[in-house]
Amino acid sequence: MMISSIDQSDGTLPVFGLVSLQVMSLWGWLWLLYCLHVPGSVWGLDGGGEGACRLTAKPVSGSVYRAGDVVIGGLFPIHVEAPLPEQEFRSIKEDSTCTIFKQRAYRWLQTMIFAVEEINRDQALLPNLTLGFLAADTCRTEGITLGAALAMVSGKEASVVGTECGTTPEVPVIIGDAHSSASMVVAQTLGPFDLPMVSYFATCACLSDTWRYPSFFRTVPSDAFQARGMAKLLRQLGWVWVGLLSGDGDYGKFGVQLLLQELQGSGVCVAYSEVIPKVPSKRQIRHIVDTIKGSTARVVVAFVGFLGHSGALMEEVVRQNITDKQWIASDAWVTYSTIASPKNMPSLAGTIGFALKKADIPGLGTFLTRLHPDGDYQKFDPFLTELWEEMFGCSLGVDPSVTLPSRRQCTGSEVIREGESQYADVSQLRASYNVYKAVYAIAYAIQDMMACRPGDGVFNGGQCPDIRKLQPSQIVHYLRGVNFSTPVGESFHFDMNGDPPASYDIINWHVTPEGTAEFVQVGHFLSSEGSDDQFHIDMDKVVWGGGSGDEVPVSVCSADCPPGTRHAVQKGRPVCCFDCLSCAEGEISNTTGSDDCIRCPERFWSNPDLTACIPQLVDFLSYSDTMGVILSVISVSGATLTAGALATFLYHRHTALVKANNSELSFLLLLSLKICFLCALVFIGQPNPWTCMLRHTLFGISFVFCISCLLSRTVVVLVAFRATLPGENLMRYFSPTQQRMGISLCTLIQVLICVLWLALAPPRPAERRGREGRGPRVILECEVGSVVGFSLVLGYIGLLASLCLLLAFLARKLPDNFNEAKFITFSMLIFCAVWISFIPAYVSSPGKYTVAVEIFAILASSFGLLFCLFAPKCYIILLRPERNTKKHIMSK
């Protein structure tokens, strides 16, 4: 099946977007090159003195720093709405801070800190070495993400809380970013310098391109695996008519493109494909939701991000009360509790999606709940105040007069409890676990560096890395070879593309009695390059969406065609939309889903339901057929009667009537008639080469022999009663010897014709297709081989019969008591009438009836001769013996 009805731009990055990313990466590359090679280079210059320069850039959002022997960078979207940029570039924009604080992203940052501290406490992992960190807020925009990354690696971060003089050490490796678009910009900028990145949530498959992103790693699986799992889910559940939604970013666009590639040839069609803008208008959202509502596709696959894209869309879905759809969620939002709010559950209950593998990180919950604004940590973390105010809905402002009217003043007695907020919810540690693995991957790479022995290293003549002065390229090398088990027991490594093995939990949204969503794992999907996929879903645990209850929703454009029909694709629509047309006779419906019916093999035919091929009936006149039995009985009966007449004549051969009728010719005539009766049996039964040749030759010779005897007898009678001139002794030319010679000569001519026929083009068995009732039949018959030969055989019989009829007609006025000529005339009339009517009946009869007509003609003509010629004589011999005298025969 082909994938239809999609916008070609859905699976590709717009040209403008590609150009923007390239320009941004080029600018960052030139800036970084300048900063790394020009001593004292800074973000900006002031006029404080000739040659004097200082850092004048102001960070858009805050950052968190802790010193260490090796400092790990971190990029986290703590806020998701950035301020408008300064367009004139003449002054520093005041109060340009990011807004909309996200607790989930802040938990990711705290997980990084937790992992660093856990590693520092483990003396077996990195003895005598302390990890530090520098984490910055990206505000979920490419420009700020790139600026933060460049500042980290160049050591020119403008303002870091907890440092002196606003300077920080250079960062040799960065954990981040969470988004594919920003990761592409940063990775393309840092790649030429071999500066490694380890992303925890950037899933775009394009980032697996090691040529464009040679130093990019990630602990989250590529979307290529997620798309593969989604395609398996759709195929396994029989959802062949689906709608696609994608966010206007690399994550959504490349994700949908990969899904479409996986669906190629799978029989799944796309009813619509809509792109949700990054900043959608109400009209755009309403158009998309109207498309979803108006489509017959009950399954909606949403490859969208967790904010903006999905939030506005779901609000409109709920407002229009769309409750008949089965949603398929991508990993970005399938466990996002904000979307799974009670108000959205009437529309989203039963959602199924692929979530990153969940893990329980021991001690993380306690670590997250340790925060309090009265502690020293507030000086270290500029985000704590926002977290507290966001979580408890109060204000930490020192002056109550500046507290927002909608918020009360915080009392200081508030306590963060595990599970009571999105930040402290450790029940769905998925992206957080990826952050955790990223820190450990870097730590194990450093451990491998520390284990290097001088002379056995891989750099410049066996040198080992200097841990105190790590080069980014060295970290890249050792990251490629890490293979370890995390503290939770999971084995981890990077493949040749910098991707981890794919492991997904299949999540189903259940509704609790309180109306909230419960994320229930109902299956899993494991995949990696070079190995077989493992896909499992427990159907008994699944709660289906779209109001389907316990039954799997049906999402098809056209219902399956009933047996015996085929698909006829509707013009201008996807291949999943079709009409059902009945298969032709001799064809059956294709159970493999093809649009064409299957032609039955040779000698097979479709059953009445057009669902299976059954052997065709083989049609020939057999001894088991009723007609065959009847004709056989008639044939044997005729032969028996002929034998009886022959026995009667033989027994009364000395009587006057037998002598007067030329007993020798009578015996020969009865013998030939018996052969004519019996030759009909050869026509019954399955044809084979010998019976086909015997049929017509035996028939032709026996009838010529019979008619030759009759002709000889007619000539004798005619000559005997027409020779009236004195002295004429014509009978001397028709002695018994001469009669036998005449009969033999006439018969020999037919024998020669038959020999030539059999030698040149003999009759042979053949199959012919015919019909009887609803279905066809294989008719087994004997082809004559040579029409000329068959015509000569019949023509010669007809010639002798016509001559015999003519002579008998001339001798019809014989003495009354000797009616032989009249009987011969009448028998020849019957014979000719039968064979003249045989021709049209033979041509028009179907199947085995053709043979039956030929047998009937043989038997009818034979009975005509038998009854007309011998029935009167047998009557006199057996029942009226007083008339069987010479006196009676000679009297007039």
PDB file of C-alpha atoms in Angstrom, residues 10 13 140 178-182 184 201-207 218 220-223 226 230 245-258 278 302-306 309 329-334 354 356 504:
ATOM      1  CA  ASP A  10       5.562  17.500   6.601  1.00  0.00           C
ATOM      2  CA  LEU A  13      12.708  20.927   7.306  1.00  0.00           C
ATOM      3  CA  ARG A 140      13.800  26.729  24.814  1.00  0.00           C
ATOM      4  CA  ALA A 178      16.539  18.864  25.380  1.00  0.00           C
ATOM      5  CA  HIS A 179      15.322  19.843  21.925  1.00  0.00           C
ATOM      6  CA  SER A 180      16.433  18.606  18.542  1.00  0.00           C
ATOM      7  CA  SER A 181      16.523  21.991  16.762  1.00  0.00           C
ATOM      8  CA  ALA A 182      18.743  23.591  19.384  1.00  0.00           C
ATOM      9  CA  MET A 184      21.460  20.613  15.849  1.00  0.00           C
ATOM     10  CA  PHE A 201      16.035  14.395  25.162  1.00  0.00           C
ATOM     11  CA  ALA A 202      16.931  15.370  21.558  1.00  0.00           C
ATOM     12  CA  THR A 203      15.497  12.471  19.584  1.00  0.00           C
ATOM     13  CA  CYS A 204      15.632  13.643  15.962  1.00  0.00           C
ATOM     14  CA  ALA A 205      17.051  10.882  13.783  1.00  0.00           C
ATOM     15  CA  CYS A 206      18.984  13.482  11.816  1.00  0.00           C
ATOM     16  CA  LEU A 207      21.355  13.816  14.779  1.00  0.00           C
ATOM     17  CA  ARG A 218      22.719  11.037  23.407  1.00  0.00           C
ATOM     18  CA  VAL A 220      17.778   9.000  24.512  1.00  0.00           C
ATOM     19  CA  PRO A 221      16.913   6.723  21.565  1.00  0.00           C
ATOM     20  CA  SER A 222      16.589   8.141  18.096  1.00  0.00           C
ATOM     21  CA  ASP A 223      13.089   8.797  16.804  1.00  0.00           C
ATOM     22  CA  GLN A 226      10.092   5.234  18.039  1.00  0.00           C
ATOM     23  CA  MET A 230       4.579   3.162  16.224  1.00  0.00           C
ATOM     24  CA  LEU A 245      -0.039  15.685  13.749  1.00  0.00           C
ATOM     25  CA  SER A 246       3.457  17.106  14.006  1.00  0.00           C
ATOM     26  CA  GLY A 247       5.023  20.079  15.700  1.00  0.00           C
ATOM     27  CA  ASP A 248       6.652  22.778  13.609  1.00  0.00           C
ATOM     28  CA  GLY A 249      10.146  21.713  14.572  1.00  0.00           C
ATOM     29  CA  ASP A 250      12.769  19.129  13.783  1.00  0.00           C
ATOM     30  CA  TYR A 251      11.375  16.735  16.372  1.00  0.00           C
ATOM     31  CA  GLY A 252       7.899  16.631  14.864  1.00  0.00           C
ATOM     32  CA  LYS A 253       8.787  16.934  11.207  1.00  0.00           C
ATOM     33  CA  PHE A 254      11.549  14.372  11.149  1.00  0.00           C
ATOM     34  CA  GLY A 255       9.507  12.104  13.411  1.00  0.00           C
ATOM     35  CA  VAL A 256       6.547  12.086  11.037  1.00  0.00           C
ATOM     36  CA  GLN A 257       8.854  11.634   8.069  1.00  0.00           C
ATOM     37  CA  LEU A 258      10.376   8.549   9.700  1.00  0.00           C
ATOM     38  CA  LYS A 278       5.281  26.994  17.092  1.00  0.00           C
ATOM     39  CA  ALA A 302       0.621  13.155  17.524  1.00  0.00           C
ATOM     40  CA  PHE A 303       4.365  13.686  17.107  1.00  0.00           C
ATOM     41  CA  VAL A 304       4.416  16.952  19.039  1.00  0.00           C
ATOM     42  CA  GLY A 305       6.362  18.568  21.866  1.00  0.00           C
ATOM     43  CA  PHE A 306       5.165  18.861  25.423  1.00  0.00           C
ATOM     44  CA  HIS A 309       2.226  22.462  20.270  1.00  0.00           C
ATOM     45  CA  ALA A 329       1.353   9.900  21.777  1.00  0.00           C
ATOM     46  CA  SER A 330       5.048  10.372  21.149  1.00  0.00           C
ATOM     47  CA  ASP A 331       7.558  10.204  23.967  1.00  0.00           C
ATOM     48  CA  ALA A 332       7.573  13.984  24.363  1.00  0.00           C
ATOM     49  CA  TRP A 333       4.110  14.151  25.909  1.00  0.00           C
ATOM     50  CA  VAL A 334       2.883  10.659  26.716  1.00  0.00           C
ATOM     51  CA  PHE A 354       5.809   5.270  23.636  1.00  0.00           C
ATOM     52  CA  LEU A 356      11.323   6.409  27.436  1.00  0.00           C
ATOM     53  CA  TYR A 504      10.519   2.101  25.306  1.00  0.00           C
TER      54      TYR A 504
END
